[in-house]
């Protein structure tokens, strides 16, 4: 079973709102990721957690705040977003953060900022 | 740095036609190579992968062979179906890290 579950599937928020995206995996994977995907573009890496510690932050603005409460859960807290942040946000996980290891993606959360 | 180049789309084929989507890469060391598929309105699904030279990945009738000498990982399918219509991304992971480098994606449209 290679399932990464994301909630909510769709989210509309105002620029002054605070919301969170949630991600869960029960595959025992020790690396978890957030990607952002704009229409007709490939996903762009935002954050990587390795063994529950933030290992990569791709210079993401502070209005995006990741959190890894435990090895199965990954959150992305959103605050004071801009309309250009509207995109598909993909969570992913992998067994270990190694070169040969496959990264599995969730279905994504469609975010619209109004 | 690492990079992946895919053929531009969209690619439009008739059902049962042969499919090739070209993918070439530049990377340090010996990367692992992946094809992901994204159906409309969905996330990315792993289609197939190869971790060393001459490996062939295959799944759902799709195949790709890791060619180190030509730094390529072309995706092929002998007979496409309408249900194969999607965007296909070639990607690599290199250097022992956990960053996926994606190509720009190729949209495939299969018509009856």
mmCIF file of C-alpha atoms in Angstrom:
data_model
loop_
_atom_site.group_PDB
_atom_site.id
_atom_site.type_symbol
_atom_site.label_atom_id
_atom_site.label_comp_id
_atom_site.label_asym_id
_atom_site.label_seq_id
_atom_site.Cartn_x
_atom_site.Cartn_y
_atom_site.Cartn_z
ATOM 1 C CA UNK A 1 0.000 0.000 0.000
ATOM 2 C CA UNK A 2 1.630 3.213 -1.156
ATOM 3 C CA UNK A 3 -0.858 5.782 0.054
ATOM 4 C CA UNK A 4 -0.326 9.359 1.073
ATOM 5 C CA UNK A 5 -3.538 11.022 2.241
ATOM 6 C CA UNK A 6 -4.062 14.763 2.044
ATOM 7 C CA UNK A 7 -6.836 16.940 3.479
ATOM 8 C CA UNK A 8 -8.644 19.037 2.513
ATOM 9 C CA UNK A 9 -8.859 18.322 -1.203
ATOM 10 C CA UNK A 10 -10.005 21.880 -1.894
ATOM 11 C CA UNK A 11 -9.489 25.032 0.184
ATOM 12 C CA UNK A 12 -10.504 28.613 -0.475
ATOM 13 C CA UNK A 13 -9.071 31.195 1.885
ATOM 14 C CA UNK A 14 -8.833 34.944 2.172
ATOM 15 C CA UNK A 15 -5.553 36.762 2.396
ATOM 16 C CA UNK A 16 -5.993 37.378 6.134
ATOM 17 C CA UNK A 17 -7.017 33.828 7.023
ATOM 18 C CA UNK A 18 -4.999 31.154 8.800
ATOM 19 C CA UNK A 19 -5.492 27.625 7.547
ATOM 20 C CA UNK A 20 -3.605 24.336 7.477
ATOM 21 C CA UNK A 21 -3.069 21.534 5.006
ATOM 22 C CA UNK A 22 -2.644 18.053 6.434
ATOM 23 C CA UNK A 23 -0.851 14.970 5.188
ATOM 24 C CA UNK A 24 -0.667 11.453 6.569
ATOM 25 C CA UNK A 25 1.164 8.279 5.591
ATOM 26 C CA UNK A 26 1.236 4.895 7.305
ATOM 27 C CA UNK A 27 3.972 3.261 5.261
ATOM 28 C CA UNK A 28 6.680 3.792 7.868
ATOM 29 C CA UNK A 29 8.395 6.292 5.606
ATOM 30 C CA UNK A 30 10.938 8.543 7.302
ATOM 31 C CA UNK A 31 11.104 11.361 4.757
ATOM 32 C CA UNK A 32 8.151 13.645 3.977
ATOM 33 C CA UNK A 33 7.867 16.484 1.511
ATOM 34 C CA UNK A 34 5.778 19.452 0.472
ATOM 35 C CA UNK A 35 5.661 20.444 -3.186
ATOM 36 C CA UNK A 36 3.833 23.291 -4.914
ATOM 37 C CA UNK A 37 2.521 22.865 -8.449
ATOM 38 C CA UNK A 38 1.196 25.627 -10.667
ATOM 39 C CA UNK A 39 -0.909 24.858 -13.726
ATOM 40 C CA UNK A 40 0.967 23.212 -16.603
ATOM 41 C CA UNK A 41 4.231 23.180 -14.616
ATOM 42 C CA UNK A 42 6.178 20.471 -12.818
ATOM 43 C CA UNK A 43 6.044 20.338 -9.009
ATOM 44 C CA UNK A 44 8.479 22.554 -7.132
ATOM 45 C CA UNK A 45 10.020 21.363 -3.882
ATOM 46 C CA UNK A 46 9.205 23.495 -0.820
ATOM 47 C CA UNK A 47 10.258 21.513 2.263
ATOM 48 C CA UNK A 48 11.751 18.158 3.208
ATOM 49 C CA UNK A 49 11.522 16.502 6.608
ATOM 50 C CA UNK A 50 13.934 13.685 7.304
ATOM 51 C CA UNK A 51 13.385 11.655 10.475
ATOM 52 C CA UNK A 52 10.945 14.355 11.669
ATOM 53 C CA UNK A 53 13.494 17.147 11.328
ATOM 54 C CA UNK A 54 13.394 19.861 8.687
ATOM 55 C CA UNK A 55 16.283 19.130 6.347
ATOM 56 C CA UNK A 56 15.481 21.284 3.313
ATOM 57 C CA UNK A 57 13.708 24.633 3.025
ATOM 58 C CA UNK A 58 13.848 25.859 -0.562
ATOM 59 C CA UNK A 59 13.768 29.531 0.454
ATOM 60 C CA UNK A 60 10.013 29.405 0.941
ATOM 61 C CA UNK A 61 8.357 32.602 2.284
ATOM 62 C CA UNK A 62 7.572 32.529 5.997
ATOM 63 C CA UNK A 63 3.837 32.736 5.301
ATOM 64 C CA UNK A 64 4.209 28.966 4.724
ATOM 65 C CA UNK A 65 5.134 27.133 7.931
ATOM 66 C CA UNK A 66 5.674 23.361 7.924
ATOM 67 C CA UNK A 67 5.273 21.125 10.921
ATOM 68 C CA UNK A 68 5.993 17.428 11.442
ATOM 69 C CA UNK A 69 4.223 16.345 14.661
ATOM 70 C CA UNK A 70 5.317 12.716 14.268
ATOM 71 C CA UNK A 71 6.701 10.352 11.669
ATOM 72 C CA UNK A 72 3.291 9.821 10.050
ATOM 73 C CA UNK A 73 1.995 13.371 9.891
ATOM 74 C CA UNK A 74 3.007 16.506 8.054
ATOM 75 C CA UNK A 75 1.210 19.845 8.181
ATOM 76 C CA UNK A 76 1.576 23.037 6.212
ATOM 77 C CA UNK A 77 0.326 26.112 8.065
ATOM 78 C CA UNK A 78 -0.797 28.982 5.864
ATOM 79 C CA UNK A 79 -1.063 32.619 6.939
ATOM 80 C CA UNK A 80 -1.385 35.898 5.057
ATOM 81 C CA UNK A 81 -1.122 34.256 1.666
ATOM 82 C CA UNK A 82 -1.247 36.076 -1.647
ATOM 83 C CA UNK A 83 -3.401 35.237 -4.690
ATOM 84 C CA UNK A 84 -0.267 34.056 -6.511
ATOM 85 C CA UNK A 85 0.047 31.305 -3.878
ATOM 86 C CA UNK A 86 -3.005 29.630 -5.392
ATOM 87 C CA UNK A 87 -1.801 26.235 -6.602
ATOM 88 C CA UNK A 88 -1.940 22.490 -6.062
ATOM 89 C CA UNK A 89 -0.002 21.540 -2.923
ATOM 90 C CA UNK A 90 1.357 18.016 -2.994
ATOM 91 C CA UNK A 91 2.562 16.037 -0.034
ATOM 92 C CA UNK A 92 4.916 13.126 -0.615
ATOM 93 C CA UNK A 93 6.896 10.565 1.332
ATOM 94 C CA UNK A 94 9.742 8.106 0.855
ATOM 95 C CA UNK A 95 11.208 5.228 2.844
ATOM 96 C CA UNK A 96 14.537 6.898 3.399
ATOM 97 C CA UNK A 97 16.068 10.052 2.001
ATOM 98 C CA UNK A 98 18.314 8.186 -0.419
ATOM 99 C CA UNK A 99 18.986 8.521 -4.101
ATOM 100 C CA UNK A 100 17.356 5.252 -5.147
ATOM 101 C CA UNK A 101 14.348 5.663 -2.960
ATOM 102 C CA UNK A 102 10.988 6.276 -4.606
ATOM 103 C CA UNK A 103 8.963 9.336 -3.619
ATOM 104 C CA UNK A 104 5.222 8.699 -3.432
ATOM 105 C CA UNK A 105 2.770 11.557 -3.841
ATOM 106 C CA UNK A 106 -0.666 12.245 -2.460
ATOM 107 C CA UNK A 107 -3.627 13.488 -4.488
ATOM 108 C CA UNK A 108 -2.918 17.078 -3.505
ATOM 109 C CA UNK A 109 -4.810 19.976 -1.969
ATOM 110 C CA UNK A 110 -6.125 22.602 -4.372
ATOM 111 C CA UNK A 111 -5.656 25.999 -2.737
ATOM 112 C CA UNK A 112 -7.336 29.180 -3.938
ATOM 113 C CA UNK A 113 -6.426 32.468 -2.262
ATOM 114 C CA UNK A 114 -8.973 35.238 -2.759
ATOM 115 C CA UNK B 1 23.445 21.173 -11.774
ATOM 116 C CA UNK B 2 21.069 18.298 -12.462
ATOM 117 C CA UNK B 3 18.498 18.724 -15.218
ATOM 118 C CA UNK B 4 15.904 16.774 -17.192
ATOM 119 C CA UNK B 5 14.788 17.592 -20.714
ATOM 120 C CA UNK B 6 11.531 16.259 -22.119
ATOM 121 C CA UNK B 7 9.983 16.618 -25.520
ATOM 122 C CA UNK B 8 7.470 19.416 -25.840
ATOM 123 C CA UNK B 9 3.816 18.564 -25.918
ATOM 124 C CA UNK B 10 1.024 18.171 -26.416
ATOM 125 C CA UNK B 11 1.383 14.839 -28.129
ATOM 126 C CA UNK B 12 -1.828 13.747 -29.833
ATOM 127 C CA UNK B 13 -2.236 10.115 -30.893
ATOM 128 C CA UNK B 14 -4.978 7.858 -32.105
ATOM 129 C CA UNK B 15 -5.963 4.925 -29.916
ATOM 130 C CA UNK B 16 -3.706 1.876 -30.410
ATOM 131 C CA UNK B 17 -0.857 4.019 -31.756
ATOM 132 C CA UNK B 18 2.744 3.594 -30.566
ATOM 133 C CA UNK B 19 3.954 6.113 -28.009
ATOM 134 C CA UNK B 20 7.428 7.476 -27.398
ATOM 135 C CA UNK B 21 8.115 10.387 -25.058
ATOM 136 C CA UNK B 22 11.769 11.369 -25.087
ATOM 137 C CA UNK B 23 13.645 12.182 -21.894
ATOM 138 C CA UNK B 24 17.332 13.014 -21.500
ATOM 139 C CA UNK B 25 19.153 14.046 -18.367
ATOM 140 C CA UNK B 26 22.265 15.674 -16.979
ATOM 141 C CA UNK B 27 23.397 14.627 -13.519
ATOM 142 C CA UNK B 28 26.422 14.059 -11.372
ATOM 143 C CA UNK B 29 27.113 10.476 -10.426
ATOM 144 C CA UNK B 30 24.554 7.778 -11.081
ATOM 145 C CA UNK B 31 21.014 9.048 -10.678
ATOM 146 C CA UNK B 32 17.844 7.063 -10.258
ATOM 147 C CA UNK B 33 15.290 7.797 -12.979
ATOM 148 C CA UNK B 34 11.511 7.948 -12.743
ATOM 149 C CA UNK B 35 8.412 8.487 -14.830
ATOM 150 C CA UNK B 36 5.403 9.944 -13.056
ATOM 151 C CA UNK B 37 1.920 10.366 -14.544
ATOM 152 C CA UNK B 38 -0.627 13.006 -13.594
ATOM 153 C CA UNK B 39 -4.224 12.480 -14.678
ATOM 154 C CA UNK B 40 -6.473 15.551 -14.906
ATOM 155 C CA UNK B 41 -7.283 16.973 -11.494
ATOM 156 C CA UNK B 42 -5.137 14.454 -9.631
ATOM 157 C CA UNK B 43 -1.766 14.155 -7.941
ATOM 158 C CA UNK B 44 1.316 12.418 -9.300
ATOM 159 C CA UNK B 45 1.483 8.654 -9.551
ATOM 160 C CA UNK B 46 4.701 6.732 -9.962
ATOM 161 C CA UNK B 47 4.555 4.971 -13.310
ATOM 162 C CA UNK B 48 7.949 3.251 -13.361
ATOM 163 C CA UNK B 49 11.544 3.656 -12.274
ATOM 164 C CA UNK B 50 15.097 2.446 -12.896
ATOM 165 C CA UNK B 51 18.009 2.775 -10.519
ATOM 166 C CA UNK B 52 21.024 1.724 -12.583
ATOM 167 C CA UNK B 53 22.283 1.576 -16.141
ATOM 168 C CA UNK B 54 20.510 -0.879 -18.480
ATOM 169 C CA UNK B 55 17.649 -1.382 -16.004
ATOM 170 C CA UNK B 56 14.233 -1.477 -17.638
ATOM 171 C CA UNK B 57 11.273 -0.164 -15.705
ATOM 172 C CA UNK B 58 7.814 -1.311 -16.757
ATOM 173 C CA UNK B 59 4.222 -0.896 -15.620
ATOM 174 C CA UNK B 60 0.761 -0.926 -17.241
ATOM 175 C CA UNK B 61 2.287 -1.582 -20.666
ATOM 176 C CA UNK B 62 4.708 1.335 -20.392
ATOM 177 C CA UNK B 63 8.467 0.748 -20.519
ATOM 178 C CA UNK B 64 11.637 2.811 -20.201
ATOM 179 C CA UNK B 65 15.282 1.729 -20.258
ATOM 180 C CA UNK B 66 18.058 3.543 -18.396
ATOM 181 C CA UNK B 67 20.656 4.324 -21.077
ATOM 182 C CA UNK B 68 23.801 5.716 -19.483
ATOM 183 C CA UNK B 69 25.669 6.063 -22.766
ATOM 184 C CA UNK B 70 23.007 8.373 -24.202
ATOM 185 C CA UNK B 71 21.830 9.750 -20.814
ATOM 186 C CA UNK B 72 18.264 8.916 -21.777
ATOM 187 C CA UNK B 73 15.156 7.317 -20.284
ATOM 188 C CA UNK B 74 12.564 7.382 -23.062
ATOM 189 C CA UNK B 75 9.024 6.264 -22.246
ATOM 190 C CA UNK B 76 7.335 3.857 -24.671
ATOM 191 C CA UNK B 77 4.030 2.052 -24.992
ATOM 192 C CA UNK B 78 3.053 -0.199 -27.831
ATOM 193 C CA UNK B 79 -0.657 0.620 -27.969
ATOM 194 C CA UNK B 80 -2.100 3.643 -26.180
ATOM 195 C CA UNK B 81 -5.653 3.962 -24.921
ATOM 196 C CA UNK B 82 -7.864 6.992 -24.367
ATOM 197 C CA UNK B 83 -7.418 6.389 -20.629
ATOM 198 C CA UNK B 84 -3.670 7.072 -21.002
ATOM 199 C CA UNK B 85 -4.407 10.744 -21.645
ATOM 200 C CA UNK B 86 -2.456 12.586 -18.952
ATOM 201 C CA UNK B 87 0.701 14.588 -18.306
ATOM 202 C CA UNK B 88 3.882 12.545 -18.042
ATOM 203 C CA UNK B 89 6.875 13.777 -16.037
ATOM 204 C CA UNK B 90 10.390 12.395 -16.282
ATOM 205 C CA UNK B 91 12.434 12.923 -13.116
ATOM 206 C CA UNK B 92 15.730 12.026 -11.488
ATOM 207 C CA UNK B 93 17.253 11.778 -8.024
ATOM 208 C CA UNK B 94 21.002 12.041 -7.729
ATOM 209 C CA UNK B 95 23.852 12.380 -5.302
ATOM 210 C CA UNK B 96 22.330 10.467 -2.405
ATOM 211 C CA UNK B 97 19.927 13.295 -1.758
ATOM 212 C CA UNK B 98 16.160 13.416 -1.657
ATOM 213 C CA UNK B 99 15.434 16.077 -4.264
ATOM 214 C CA UNK B 100 13.539 15.108 -7.381
ATOM 215 C CA UNK B 101 14.485 17.073 -10.471
ATOM 216 C CA UNK B 102 11.557 17.118 -12.912
ATOM 217 C CA UNK B 103 11.303 17.686 -16.596
ATOM 218 C CA UNK B 104 8.707 20.162 -17.818
ATOM 219 C CA UNK B 105 6.121 17.438 -18.448
ATOM 220 C CA UNK B 106 4.588 16.180 -21.678
ATOM 221 C CA UNK B 107 0.842 16.211 -22.178
ATOM 222 C CA UNK B 108 -0.501 13.188 -24.015
ATOM 223 C CA UNK B 109 -3.922 13.232 -25.658
ATOM 224 C CA UNK B 110 -5.267 9.993 -27.069
ATOM 225 C CA UNK B 111 -8.271 10.175 -29.386
ATOM 226 C CA UNK B 112 -10.640 7.502 -30.651
#
